[in-house]
Each structure stands twice: as C-alpha cells, then as structure tokens.
Coordinates of C-alpha atoms and ligand atoms in Angstrom, one line a residue:
Chain E
M1 CA -12.2 -9.3 8.2
R2 CA -15.7 -9.9 6.9
I3 CA -16.9 -6.5 7.9
D4 CA -14.3 -5.0 5.7
T5 CA -15.3 -7.1 2.7
Y6 CA -18.9 -5.9 3.0
A7 CA -17.9 -2.3 3.5
Y8 CA -16.3 -2.4 0.1
S9 CA -18.9 -4.5 -1.7
N10 CA -22.3 -3.5 -0.4
R11 CA -25.1 -2.0 -2.4
W12 CA -24.6 1.4 -0.8
R13 CA -20.9 1.6 -1.4
Q14 CA -21.1 4.6 -3.6
V15 CA -23.4 6.6 -1.3
H16 CA -21.7 9.6 0.2
P17 CA -20.1 8.5 3.5
G18 CA -21.5 11.7 5.0
E19 CA -25.0 10.6 4.3
K20 CA -24.5 7.2 5.9
G21 CA -22.5 8.8 8.7
L22 CA -25.3 11.2 9.4
F23 CA -27.9 8.4 9.5
A24 CA -25.8 6.4 11.9
L25 CA -25.1 9.4 14.1
F26 CA -28.8 10.3 14.3
G27 CA -29.6 6.7 15.3
L28 CA -26.9 6.8 17.9
T29 CA -27.9 10.0 19.5
A30 CA -31.6 9.1 19.5
S31 CA -30.8 5.7 21.1
L32 CA -28.7 7.3 23.8
L33 CA -31.1 10.2 24.5
S34 CA -34.2 8.0 24.7
K35 CA -35.8 7.6 28.1
S36 CA -38.0 4.7 27.2
P37 CA -36.6 1.4 26.0
L38 CA -39.2 1.1 23.3
L39 CA -37.7 3.7 20.9
P40 CA -34.1 2.3 20.9
F41 CA -35.4 -1.2 20.2
G42 CA -37.3 0.3 17.3
I43 CA -34.1 2.1 16.1
A44 CA -32.2 -1.2 16.4
A45 CA -34.9 -2.8 14.2
V46 CA -34.7 0.1 11.7
M47 CA -30.9 -0.1 11.5
A48 CA -31.0 -3.9 11.0
A49 CA -33.7 -3.5 8.3
T50 CA -31.8 -0.8 6.5
T51 CA -28.5 -2.7 6.6
I52 CA -30.1 -5.9 5.3
L53 CA -32.8 -4.6 2.9
G54 CA -31.1 -1.4 1.9
A55 CA -27.4 -2.1 1.7
G56 CA -28.0 -5.7 0.9
I57 CA -25.9 -7.4 3.6
P58 CA -27.0 -11.1 3.7
W59 CA -29.2 -11.5 6.8
R60 CA -27.4 -14.6 8.1
E61 CA -24.1 -12.8 8.1
Y62 CA -25.7 -9.8 9.7
L63 CA -27.1 -11.9 12.5
R64 CA -23.7 -13.6 13.0
L65 CA -22.0 -10.2 13.3
A66 CA -24.7 -8.7 15.5
L67 CA -25.0 -11.7 17.8
F68 CA -21.8 -11.3 19.6
P69 CA -22.2 -7.7 20.8
T70 CA -25.8 -8.5 21.6
L71 CA -25.0 -11.4 23.8
F72 CA -22.3 -9.3 25.5
L73 CA -24.8 -6.6 26.1
L74 CA -27.4 -9.0 27.5
W75 CA -24.9 -10.4 30.0
S76 CA -23.7 -7.0 31.2
C77 CA -27.3 -5.7 31.5
L78 CA -28.3 -8.7 33.5
A79 CA -25.7 -7.7 36.1
L80 CA -27.6 -4.4 36.4
A81 CA -30.9 -6.1 37.2
V82 CA -29.4 -8.4 39.9
S83 CA -29.6 -7.1 43.4
F84 CA -28.0 -8.4 46.6
S85 CA -29.9 -6.2 48.9
G86 CA -33.4 -7.5 48.5
G87 CA -35.4 -6.9 45.4
E88 CA -39.0 -7.7 44.6
F89 CA -38.3 -11.0 42.8
Y90 CA -36.5 -13.5 44.9
L91 CA -34.1 -15.8 43.2
V92 CA -31.7 -17.7 45.5
N93 CA -30.5 -17.6 49.0
I94 CA -26.8 -18.3 49.9
P95 CA -26.7 -18.8 53.6
A96 CA -22.9 -19.2 53.7
L97 CA -22.5 -15.6 52.4
K98 CA -25.6 -14.4 54.2
A99 CA -26.8 -13.1 50.9
T100 CA -29.9 -13.3 48.9
I101 CA -29.9 -12.8 45.2
S102 CA -32.9 -11.2 43.7
L103 CA -34.1 -9.0 40.9
S104 CA -35.5 -5.6 41.7
R105 CA -38.2 -3.9 39.7
Q106 CA -36.1 -0.8 39.4
G107 CA -33.1 -2.8 38.4
I108 CA -35.0 -4.6 35.7
G109 CA -36.2 -1.2 34.3
Q110 CA -32.7 0.1 34.3
A111 CA -31.3 -3.0 32.7
E112 CA -34.0 -2.9 30.0
L113 CA -33.3 0.7 29.2
A114 CA -29.5 0.2 29.2
L115 CA -29.9 -2.8 26.9
A116 CA -32.1 -1.0 24.5
R117 CA -29.9 2.1 24.3
S118 CA -26.7 0.1 23.8
L119 CA -28.3 -2.2 21.2
G120 CA -29.7 0.8 19.3
A121 CA -26.3 2.5 19.4
T122 CA -24.4 -0.7 18.5
L123 CA -26.5 -1.5 15.5
S124 CA -26.3 2.1 14.3
L125 CA -22.5 1.8 14.3
L126 CA -22.7 -1.6 12.7
F127 CA -24.7 -0.1 9.9
L128 CA -21.9 2.4 9.3
A129 CA -19.2 -0.2 9.6
L130 CA -20.8 -2.6 7.1
T131 CA -21.6 0.0 4.5
T132 CA -18.6 2.4 4.6
P133 CA -15.0 1.4 4.1
M134 CA -12.6 2.5 6.9
T135 CA -10.7 4.9 4.7
E136 CA -14.0 6.8 4.0
I137 CA -14.9 6.8 7.7
T138 CA -11.5 8.3 8.4
G139 CA -12.0 10.8 5.6
L140 CA -15.3 11.7 7.1
L141 CA -13.9 12.2 10.6
R142 CA -11.1 14.2 9.0
S143 CA -13.5 16.6 7.3
L144 CA -15.3 17.0 10.7
G145 CA -12.1 18.3 12.2
T146 CA -10.8 15.2 14.1
P147 CA -7.2 15.8 15.3
K148 CA -4.7 15.1 12.6
L149 CA -2.6 12.7 14.7
L150 CA -5.6 10.5 15.3
I151 CA -6.4 10.4 11.6
E152 CA -2.8 9.6 10.6
L153 CA -2.8 6.8 13.2
M154 CA -6.1 5.4 11.9
T155 CA -4.9 5.5 8.3
I156 CA -1.6 3.8 8.9
A157 CA -2.8 1.3 11.5
Y158 CA -5.7 0.2 9.2
R159 CA -3.3 -0.5 6.3
Q160 CA -0.7 -2.1 8.5
I161 CA -3.2 -4.6 10.0
F162 CA -3.5 -6.2 6.6
V163 CA 0.2 -6.1 5.9
F164 CA 0.7 -7.7 9.4
L165 CA -1.9 -10.4 8.8
E166 CA -0.2 -11.3 5.5
I167 CA 3.3 -11.6 7.1
A168 CA 1.9 -13.7 9.9
G169 CA 0.0 -15.8 7.4
Q170 CA 3.2 -16.4 5.4
I171 CA 5.3 -17.3 8.3
R172 CA 2.6 -19.6 9.6
A173 CA 2.2 -21.3 6.2
A174 CA 6.0 -21.8 6.0
Q175 CA 6.0 -23.4 9.5
E176 CA 3.0 -25.6 8.7
A177 CA 4.6 -26.8 5.5
R178 CA 7.4 -28.1 7.6
L179 CA 5.0 -29.7 10.1
G180 CA 5.5 -27.0 12.7
Y181 CA 2.1 -27.6 14.2
A182 CA 2.2 -31.4 14.3
S183 CA 2.0 -31.7 18.1
V184 CA 1.1 -29.4 20.9
R185 CA 4.7 -29.1 22.0
I186 CA 6.0 -28.3 18.6
A187 CA 3.1 -26.0 18.0
M188 CA 4.1 -23.9 21.1
K189 CA 7.6 -23.7 19.8
S190 CA 6.5 -22.7 16.4
L191 CA 4.2 -20.1 17.8
A192 CA 7.0 -18.6 19.8
G193 CA 9.1 -18.5 16.7
L194 CA 6.2 -16.9 14.8
T195 CA 5.9 -14.1 17.4
G196 CA 9.6 -13.4 17.5
N197 CA 9.8 -13.3 13.8
I198 CA 6.9 -11.0 13.4
L199 CA 8.4 -8.6 15.9
L200 CA 11.7 -8.5 14.0
R201 CA 10.0 -8.1 10.6
S202 CA 7.7 -5.4 12.0
L203 CA 10.7 -3.4 13.1
S204 CA 12.5 -3.6 9.7
R205 CA 9.2 -2.9 8.0
A206 CA 8.6 0.2 10.1
R207 CA 12.0 1.5 8.9
Q208 CA 11.1 0.7 5.3
N209 CA 7.8 2.4 5.6
H210 CA 9.4 5.5 7.1
H211 CA 11.8 5.5 4.1
G212 CA 8.8 5.0 1.8
L213 CA 7.2 8.2 3.2
L214 CA 10.4 10.2 3.2
A215 CA 11.1 9.3 -0.4
R216 CA 7.9 11.2 -1.4
G217 CA 8.6 14.3 0.6
Y218 CA 7.1 13.4 4.0
D219 CA 7.7 16.1 6.4
S220 CA 6.2 15.3 9.8
E221 CA 2.6 15.5 8.6
L222 CA 0.8 12.9 6.5
L223 CA -0.9 15.0 3.8
F224 CA -3.3 13.4 1.4
L225 CA -6.6 13.9 -0.3
S226 CA -9.5 11.5 -0.2
P227 CA -11.6 10.7 -3.3
R228 CA -14.5 13.0 -3.8
H229 CA -18.1 11.8 -3.4
T230 CA -21.2 13.5 -4.6
W231 CA -23.9 14.3 -2.1
S232 CA -27.4 13.1 -3.1
L233 CA -30.1 15.5 -2.0
R234 CA -32.7 12.7 -1.8
N235 CA -30.5 10.6 0.5
L236 CA -29.6 13.6 2.6
I237 CA -33.3 14.6 3.1
A238 CA -34.2 11.0 3.9
A239 CA -31.4 10.7 6.5
V240 CA -32.2 14.1 8.1
T241 CA -35.9 13.5 8.2
I242 CA -35.7 10.0 9.7
G243 CA -32.9 11.1 12.0
T244 CA -34.6 14.2 13.3
T245 CA -37.9 12.4 13.8
L246 CA -36.1 9.7 15.8
N247 CA -34.4 12.3 18.0
V248 CA -37.5 14.3 18.5
L249 CA -39.3 11.1 19.5
A250 CA -36.5 10.3 21.9
L251 CA -36.9 13.6 23.6
V252 CA -40.7 13.5 23.7
I253 CA -41.6 10.0 24.6
R254 CA -41.8 9.6 28.4
P255 CA -41.4 6.2 30.0
Chain Y
M1 CA 28.0 12.2 -24.4
T2 CA 24.7 13.3 -22.9
P3 CA 25.0 15.5 -19.8
S4 CA 24.8 13.8 -16.4
I5 CA 21.7 14.1 -14.3
I6 CA 23.1 12.3 -11.2
E7 CA 26.7 11.8 -10.4
L8 CA 28.4 10.0 -7.5
Q9 CA 31.9 11.0 -6.6
E10 CA 34.0 8.6 -4.5
V11 CA 31.0 7.8 -2.3
S12 CA 31.4 5.5 0.7
F13 CA 28.5 4.3 2.8
T14 CA 28.7 2.1 5.9
Y15 CA 25.8 0.7 7.8
P16 CA 26.0 0.6 11.6
G17 CA 28.0 -2.4 12.7
D18 CA 30.8 -1.6 10.1
I19 CA 28.9 -3.2 7.2
V20 CA 30.4 -1.5 4.2
A21 CA 27.7 -1.3 1.5
L22 CA 29.5 1.2 -0.9
N23 CA 33.2 1.7 -1.1
T24 CA 34.6 4.8 -2.9
F25 CA 32.0 4.3 -5.6
S26 CA 31.9 6.7 -8.5
A27 CA 29.4 6.6 -11.4
T28 CA 27.4 8.8 -13.7
F29 CA 23.8 8.6 -14.7
A30 CA 23.0 10.3 -18.0
R31 CA 20.0 12.5 -18.6
G32 CA 17.1 11.0 -20.5
R33 CA 18.7 7.6 -20.7
R34 CA 17.7 4.2 -19.5
T35 CA 20.3 2.9 -17.1
A36 CA 20.3 -0.6 -15.6
V37 CA 22.2 -1.2 -12.4
L38 CA 23.4 -4.8 -12.1
G39 CA 25.1 -6.7 -9.4
R40 CA 24.7 -9.8 -7.3
N41 CA 22.6 -9.9 -4.1
G42 CA 24.1 -7.7 -1.5
S43 CA 26.4 -5.8 -3.9
G44 CA 24.9 -2.5 -2.8
K45 CA 22.2 -1.7 -5.4
T46 CA 19.5 -0.8 -2.9
T47 CA 21.9 1.2 -0.8
L48 CA 23.1 3.1 -3.9
F49 CA 19.4 3.9 -4.7
S50 CA 18.8 5.2 -1.2
L51 CA 21.6 7.7 -1.8
L52 CA 20.1 8.9 -5.1
N53 CA 17.1 10.7 -3.5
G54 CA 18.7 11.5 -0.2
L55 CA 17.3 8.8 2.0
Q56 CA 20.8 8.1 3.2
R57 CA 23.7 10.4 3.3
P58 CA 27.1 9.1 2.4
Q59 CA 29.8 9.2 5.1
K60 CA 32.4 10.1 2.4
G61 CA 32.2 11.5 -1.1
A62 CA 29.5 13.5 -2.8
V63 CA 26.3 13.0 -4.7
L64 CA 25.5 15.6 -7.4
F65 CA 22.1 16.2 -8.9
G66 CA 22.1 18.3 -12.1
G67 CA 25.8 19.1 -11.4
E68 CA 25.1 20.5 -8.0
P69 CA 26.0 18.7 -4.7
I70 CA 22.8 17.6 -2.9
R71 CA 21.8 19.9 0.0
Y72 CA 20.6 17.8 2.9
D73 CA 18.5 20.5 4.6
R74 CA 14.7 20.4 4.5
Q75 CA 14.2 22.5 1.4
G76 CA 17.0 20.8 -0.5
L77 CA 15.7 17.3 0.2
L78 CA 12.2 18.2 -0.7
K79 CA 13.3 19.5 -4.1
L80 CA 15.5 16.5 -4.7
R81 CA 12.8 14.0 -3.8
Q82 CA 10.4 15.8 -6.2
S83 CA 13.0 15.5 -9.0
V84 CA 14.1 11.9 -8.2
G85 CA 11.2 9.6 -7.8
M86 CA 11.9 6.4 -6.0
V87 CA 9.9 3.1 -6.4
F88 CA 10.8 0.5 -3.7
Q89 CA 11.1 -3.1 -4.3
D90 CA 8.3 -4.1 -1.9
P91 CA 5.1 -2.2 -2.6
D92 CA 3.9 -2.8 1.0
S93 CA 6.7 -0.6 2.2
Q94 CA 5.5 2.3 0.0
L95 CA 1.7 2.2 0.1
F96 CA 0.6 3.7 3.4
S97 CA -3.1 4.0 2.9
A98 CA -5.7 1.4 2.2
C99 CA -7.0 3.7 -0.5
I100 CA -4.7 4.1 -3.5
Y101 CA -6.3 7.5 -4.4
E102 CA -5.1 8.8 -1.0
D103 CA -1.8 7.2 -1.5
I104 CA -1.1 8.7 -4.9
S105 CA -2.2 12.2 -3.7
F106 CA 0.5 12.1 -1.0
G107 CA 3.5 13.0 -3.0
P108 CA 2.0 15.9 -5.0
F109 CA 0.5 17.3 -1.8
N110 CA 3.8 17.3 -0.1
I111 CA 5.3 19.4 -2.9
G112 CA 2.7 22.0 -1.9
L113 CA 0.5 21.9 -4.9
P114 CA -3.1 23.2 -4.6
E115 CA -5.9 20.7 -4.2
A116 CA -7.3 21.0 -7.7
E117 CA -3.9 20.3 -9.3
V118 CA -3.3 17.4 -7.0
R119 CA -6.6 15.8 -8.0
T120 CA -5.8 16.2 -11.7
R121 CA -2.4 14.6 -11.2
V122 CA -3.9 11.7 -9.3
E123 CA -6.4 11.1 -12.1
T124 CA -3.7 11.3 -14.8
A125 CA -1.4 9.0 -12.8
L126 CA -4.2 6.4 -12.4
Q127 CA -4.8 6.5 -16.1
Q128 CA -1.1 6.3 -17.0
M129 CA -0.6 3.2 -14.9
R130 CA -3.9 1.6 -16.1
L131 CA -5.4 1.7 -12.6
T132 CA -8.6 3.5 -13.4
G133 CA -11.5 1.7 -11.8
L134 CA -9.3 0.2 -9.1
E135 CA -9.1 3.3 -7.0
N136 CA -12.2 2.2 -5.1
R137 CA -10.7 -1.1 -4.1
P138 CA -8.8 -1.5 -0.9
T139 CA -5.1 -1.8 -1.3
H140 CA -5.0 -5.2 0.4
S141 CA -7.2 -6.7 -2.2
L142 CA -5.0 -5.7 -5.1
S143 CA -2.6 -8.1 -6.9
F144 CA 1.1 -7.7 -6.5
G145 CA 1.4 -6.2 -10.0
Q146 CA -1.4 -3.7 -9.3
K147 CA 0.2 -2.6 -6.0
K148 CA 3.4 -2.1 -7.9
R149 CA 1.7 0.0 -10.5
A150 CA 0.0 2.0 -7.7
C151 CA 3.5 2.7 -6.2
I152 CA 4.7 4.0 -9.5
A153 CA 1.6 6.1 -10.0
G154 CA 2.3 7.7 -6.6
V155 CA 5.7 8.7 -7.7
L156 CA 4.8 9.8 -11.3
A157 CA 2.2 12.1 -9.8
M158 CA 5.1 14.2 -8.5
H159 CA 6.4 14.6 -12.1
P160 CA 10.0 13.5 -11.4
Q161 CA 12.8 14.0 -13.9
V162 CA 14.4 10.7 -12.8
L163 CA 12.5 7.6 -11.9
V164 CA 14.5 5.1 -9.9
L165 CA 13.0 1.6 -9.6
D166 CA 14.5 -1.1 -7.4
E167 CA 14.0 -4.5 -9.0
P168 CA 10.8 -3.5 -10.7
F169 CA 10.3 -6.9 -12.4
A170 CA 10.9 -9.2 -9.5
G171 CA 7.7 -11.1 -8.8
L172 CA 6.0 -10.1 -12.0
D173 CA 4.8 -12.6 -14.6
P174 CA 6.0 -12.3 -18.2
V175 CA 2.8 -10.6 -19.4
M176 CA 3.0 -8.0 -16.6
T177 CA 6.7 -7.5 -17.3
A178 CA 6.0 -6.8 -20.9
E179 CA 3.2 -4.4 -19.9
F180 CA 5.5 -2.7 -17.5
M181 CA 8.2 -2.3 -20.2
T182 CA 5.7 -0.6 -22.4
I183 CA 4.9 1.9 -19.6
L184 CA 8.6 2.5 -19.0
D185 CA 9.1 3.1 -22.7
E186 CA 6.3 5.7 -22.7
L187 CA 8.0 7.4 -19.8
H188 CA 11.4 7.3 -21.5
Q189 CA 9.9 8.8 -24.6
G190 CA 8.4 11.5 -22.5
G191 CA 11.9 12.5 -21.4
T192 CA 12.1 10.8 -18.0
S193 CA 15.5 9.4 -17.1
L194 CA 15.1 5.8 -15.9
I195 CA 17.3 3.9 -13.5
I196 CA 16.5 0.3 -12.6
A197 CA 18.2 -2.3 -10.5
T198 CA 17.9 -5.8 -11.7
H199 CA 19.6 -9.3 -11.7
D200 CA 18.2 -10.0 -15.1
L201 CA 21.0 -9.8 -17.7
D202 CA 18.7 -10.5 -20.6
L203 CA 16.4 -7.8 -19.6
A204 CA 19.2 -5.3 -19.1
Y205 CA 20.6 -6.3 -22.6
A206 CA 17.2 -5.8 -24.2
W207 CA 16.2 -2.7 -22.5
A208 CA 19.0 -0.5 -21.2
D209 CA 21.1 2.1 -22.9
D210 CA 23.7 2.2 -20.2
V211 CA 24.7 -0.2 -17.5
I212 CA 26.5 0.2 -14.2
I213 CA 27.8 -3.0 -12.6
L214 CA 28.5 -3.3 -8.9
Q215 CA 30.7 -5.7 -7.2
D216 CA 30.8 -5.7 -3.4
G217 CA 30.0 -2.0 -3.1
R218 CA 32.5 -1.0 -5.8
L219 CA 32.1 0.0 -9.4
L220 CA 33.1 -3.0 -11.6
A221 CA 32.3 -1.4 -14.9
Q222 CA 30.1 1.3 -16.5
G223 CA 29.3 1.8 -20.1
E224 CA 26.9 1.2 -23.0
A225 CA 24.8 -1.9 -22.4
L226 CA 25.4 -3.6 -25.7
K227 CA 29.1 -3.3 -25.5
L228 CA 29.6 -3.9 -21.8
L229 CA 27.3 -6.8 -21.2
V230 CA 29.2 -9.1 -23.6
Q231 CA 32.6 -8.5 -21.8
P232 CA 34.1 -11.6 -20.1
L233 CA 34.6 -9.6 -16.9
V234 CA 30.8 -9.2 -16.7
H235 CA 30.3 -12.8 -17.4
A236 CA 32.7 -13.7 -14.6
E237 CA 31.0 -11.5 -12.0
L238 CA 27.4 -12.1 -12.8
G239 CA 27.7 -15.8 -13.7
A240 CA 26.1 -15.5 -17.1
A241 CA 26.0 -13.5 -20.4
P242 CA 22.9 -12.3 -22.2
I243 CA 21.5 -15.2 -24.0
V244 CA 20.8 -13.3 -27.2
A245 CA 24.3 -12.0 -27.3
E246 CA 25.7 -15.6 -26.9
L247 CA 23.4 -16.9 -29.6
S248 CA 24.3 -14.1 -31.9
S249 CA 28.0 -14.7 -31.6
A250 CA 27.5 -18.5 -31.9
L251 CA 25.5 -17.9 -35.1
T252 CA 28.2 -15.6 -36.4
L253 CA 30.8 -18.2 -35.8
T254 CA 28.8 -20.7 -37.9
G255 CA 28.6 -18.2 -40.7
T256 CA 25.1 -16.7 -40.1
G257 CA 26.0 -13.0 -39.6
V258 CA 23.3 -11.4 -37.6
Y259 CA 25.3 -8.4 -36.6
D260 CA 25.1 -5.5 -38.8
K261 CA 27.2 -2.4 -38.8
W262 CA 24.5 -0.5 -37.0
Y263 CA 22.3 -3.3 -35.9
Q264 CA 22.6 -5.7 -33.1
P265 CA 19.6 -7.8 -32.0
R266 CA 18.7 -7.3 -28.4
T267 CA 15.8 -9.7 -27.8
G268 CA 14.9 -13.2 -28.9
A269 CA 12.4 -11.9 -31.4
E270 CA 14.9 -9.4 -32.9
L271 CA 17.4 -12.2 -33.3
V272 CA 14.9 -14.5 -35.1
R273 CA 14.0 -11.6 -37.4
A274 CA 17.7 -11.0 -38.1
V275 CA 18.3 -14.6 -38.9
L276 CA 15.3 -14.8 -41.2
N277 CA 16.4 -11.6 -43.0
Q278 CA 19.8 -13.1 -43.5
N279 CA 18.4 -16.2 -45.0
R280 CA 16.2 -14.3 -47.4
Q281 CA 19.1 -12.2 -48.6
E282 CA 21.2 -15.3 -49.2
N283 CA 18.3 -16.9 -51.2
E284 CA 17.9 -13.8 -53.3
Q285 CA 21.5 -13.8 -54.3
Ligands
ADP1 N1 19.5 -1.7 6.9 C1 20.7 -2.3 6.8 N2 21.5 -2.5 7.9 C2 22.6 -3.1 7.8 N3 23.2 -3.6 6.7 C3 22.5 -3.5 5.6 C4 21.2 -2.8 5.6 N4 20.8 -2.8 4.3 C5 21.7 -3.5 3.6 N5 22.7 -3.9 4.3 C6 24.0 -4.6 3.9 O1 24.6 -3.7 2.9 C7 25.0 -4.5 1.8 C8 24.4 -4.1 0.5 O2 23.0 -4.4 0.5 P1 22.0 -3.9 -0.5 O3 22.3 -2.4 -0.8 O4 20.6 -4.2 0.0 O5 22.4 -4.7 -1.8 P2 21.5 -5.2 -3.0 O6 20.3 -4.3 -3.1 O7 22.4 -5.1 -4.2 O8 21.1 -6.7 -2.8 C9 24.7 -6.0 2.2 O9 25.9 -6.5 2.7 C10 23.6 -5.9 3.2 O10 23.7 -6.9 4.1
MG2 MG1 18.2 -4.8 -3.2

C-alpha cells in the first residue's frame, strides 16, 4: 500500500485534485491521440519528472513502482512486433512447425507506438495515483457525474480493503504465534483456516457495517460531502497550458 | 423523577435459531441523565441498544421514545435515528469512508440538511471531538481512540437528544478514558441524555446517575447508581463491588466516616480527599 502512503504525504497533497486530475487527463489523452511514438515518450518523461521533482516522490520508489507496468508493457508490445508470416528481420526457423519467426518493420513500428502510448498513459495515471488520495479521486469522479453506484462501491471497497487487511493480519499473527507456519504442511492448513475465518468474519462484518449505516439514517443511497479544496489559478493555468500544448502537438505531429 | 426519554415495555427479542437475547424486559431511561447499562458478556446489552434506535424490532413488547411507541416505517425510523445516536463498539463497523470528513457528513446529510449546514456541523463535530487537523488523514492510519472519536463525531453531527454508546471505554488507555469522560461530561452538561454499556463497575459508580443491570436478557435491577451498585445482589451477579464503595464502608467500620449526609465519594481521588478532610476536622477538634 505504498502508493496510498505517498498519496497522503506527498508535497502536492493540498493541491486541488481537479488540477492534478486535469493534468493527468491531458497527459493521458495526448499520449493516446499521438501518432508518433516520440511525443508519448516525452510525456512519460514529463510525468516522471513532475512526480519526482514536483510532488517529491523519492526516485527509487518511483522507479520501483513504474518498473512493473513498464516491463509488462514491453513484453506485450514485443508480441506485436513478432511475425510468423515472414518479416524483414529473420530470427529463428522452427522446421517442426514449418514456421519462421521474424520481426517485421511494420510490426516494430506498431509495437513502438503502442509501447509509447501506453507508457505515457500509464505514467500519467501513476502521477495521479501517487499525488491524490483515493477518496479525493472518488470525489473528483463524483463531481464529474460518475454513476452513484460506482462511487459508493469505490468508497466502501477502498475502506474495506484496509479493514480486511487488518483482520487478515491479526488472524495470521495469531496463527504464527502458535507456530502455524512452522512447516509447509501446517502452513497449508493454517492458510485454509485463515481463508475460512476471513470469510466468516467478513460476513458478520458486512452485517455490522450495514447496521452502522442504518443507525445514521441510511436510506438506499450513500450521501456524503467531500472536503472542500480551493482552486489555484496558477496551477490551473499551468495544467491547461501544458495539457493543451501536448494535445495540440499530438494532433499535429505526423509520424 | 425526571420524565423518561426511552422506555421499554415487556420487550422480548429472539435471534434466529431460538437464541433469546431479551426476555420480557422493561426499563426506563430518564431524560438528561447518565445511565450505565451493566451486565455480563452475552447478557443482552448490545441487543438492547440495537432496539433503542430501531435497528432491531422486538418480537414482543413495545419501545417508546418520548412517550410514543416507535413507528417502524421509513419516516418514523429516520426521525428516531436522528434523535437517538448510536455509537458502536467497533469503530470499523461504523466508519464507511477512508475520509472522516466524508464519514461525519453522512448522518446530517441523511437528515436532509442543506450542504452549508452540513459543512458547519462537520466542522463543529471535528472540533468538539478534538479531531481538527486529522480530517486529512486516511481512516486506516488513525489510532483506535481517534477512530472512536470520529465515530462519535459522526453521530454528534446529527444533534441527537440521546447518545447511546456500546462499551465506549473498551480498548482505551486511562488517559484516553479520562479525556473521553470529559467530552461525555460536556455533552451531559449540554443536555444530551447519555446511555453507555460497560463491564466496569468502578467506572459506572464514578460516572453514572442511574444504572440498569441485565442478567441473561432480563432486568435484574434498575435504580440510582450510588444506591444500587452497593447491593449484595449486584455483587453476586457481576462478581465484584465498586472498589471505592468497598473501601468507604471498610473505613467507616474502622471509625473513619467518609460518608456524609449528602456526600458519598465516587472515585479514588474523592475518597482520599474525604479521608484527609475527616482527619483535618478531627485534628482541629
Ligand atoms: N447476531 C446475532 N445472532 C445470533 N445471536 C446473537 C447475535 N448477537 C448476539 N447474539 C446472542 O444474543 C445474546 C446477547 O448478546 P449481546 O446482546 O451481544 O450481549 P452483550 O452485548 O451484553 O455481550 C448472546 O447470547 C449472544 O450470543
Ligand atoms: Mg456487547
């Protein structure tokens, strides 16, 4: 839950979520609209720089968090570049399958663009995730008119994740204190017990939570107000200017 | 006798599976008073509380609020739940949002108050419960005591006439307990009727005006705290007597009268003061 910790403690915590959201959204659309891989790579760099230098997320942590999605993207884009029907760059021949594996020029171009776009988009979202707490993102989505049911689910699910983790941690600690993970066999048994126990506790907790809401007048709709944030004209202008420029560039630059 | 705010008349409540939690139970909660509900584990305290703001409906008997039987339709329940605020034992079952500001705004919003009024109430409740500055922290990073205070803030923001707290001191350290008592006293002074469930006899003796004692879902006794808690029948059921009361009577037997016509020490500190007072008076004579 490292992302969560940074979301609450970064330098831009008090910045209006709308401003950060706008910036991320512009980065996202510009990345996806771009027809040349150059711009999205640039956006990825801008997002990384803003997150590290602006919001003050330690660069090591940032790399760790960004590495996993990047590797994942690399692998998936590699698949785009590979061709079985004869490309320009010959790789291997597998006689048994009567297939040659090669890379095609067109495939490489596609893969490069796809990689750039997804990387730009991913780092834009990572910027938002690392600078803005979940409840504020939900609040933002809510003010943008996201369906109520979705917002309610996000609010409750997010809170319950932590309650759930705590319960699981408690049960696990109790088992461990009694050497429940001493051997693989015992560990399997303990794990089964843990799972069953969590299920039972979750059920009784769900009932308690429902009571908790009813007791304060819950009536089929989760009504609440989010804390108010003040817009900063300077940030807003910066976000809009950079964002619009990126999007215009995305539309203008030809491959 | 102060008029009653909540009254239970021969109430029975049975959980599915024939588990009888309350059995022809009758009791009265007085307006503006501090009532402690005592009883052993499983004696029905939590169940009783869930009847007080209409979370459960008794199979038999009636629950009266302000002299009128509770109406269990939508409007009736909404009105009741605004008047009777309920604070659960486990804060995690009450706090639904990771943001306590959002959580506290929930109750007042449900009553149908306009946004500006809700915001004022949230701010006031945050201040009242000494939570200002914490509203930007995620709920899961708060301490147990802070979560507990957030729960109370969420209920106070509805401006209830009665505040019902299920074992509010369980899991709190002595410092937090004392802080909590101060807050409860402020509320009591403001005219809120307080009802708490507890196992702690000493605490009930020190704090409560009235006590209600449950035994296996039945009413064992009801009355003024100072009179009732020293009765042998209470001692027999709860396995102890308030330590201050025991000490006081022991001291009286040895000739140090700490009881006065109108004064009876309720806490250790008060008892010590009474003894010192007594000594000084004897020396002066
Ligand atoms: N949700 C439930 N389902 C079934 N039985 C319950 C439930 N809650 C409480 N009980 C039973 O009702 C009785 C009273 O419990 P409770 O009101 O929680 O007592 P207390 O709060 O005084 O410990 C106990 O026997 C308990 O096992
Ligand atoms: Mg209980």
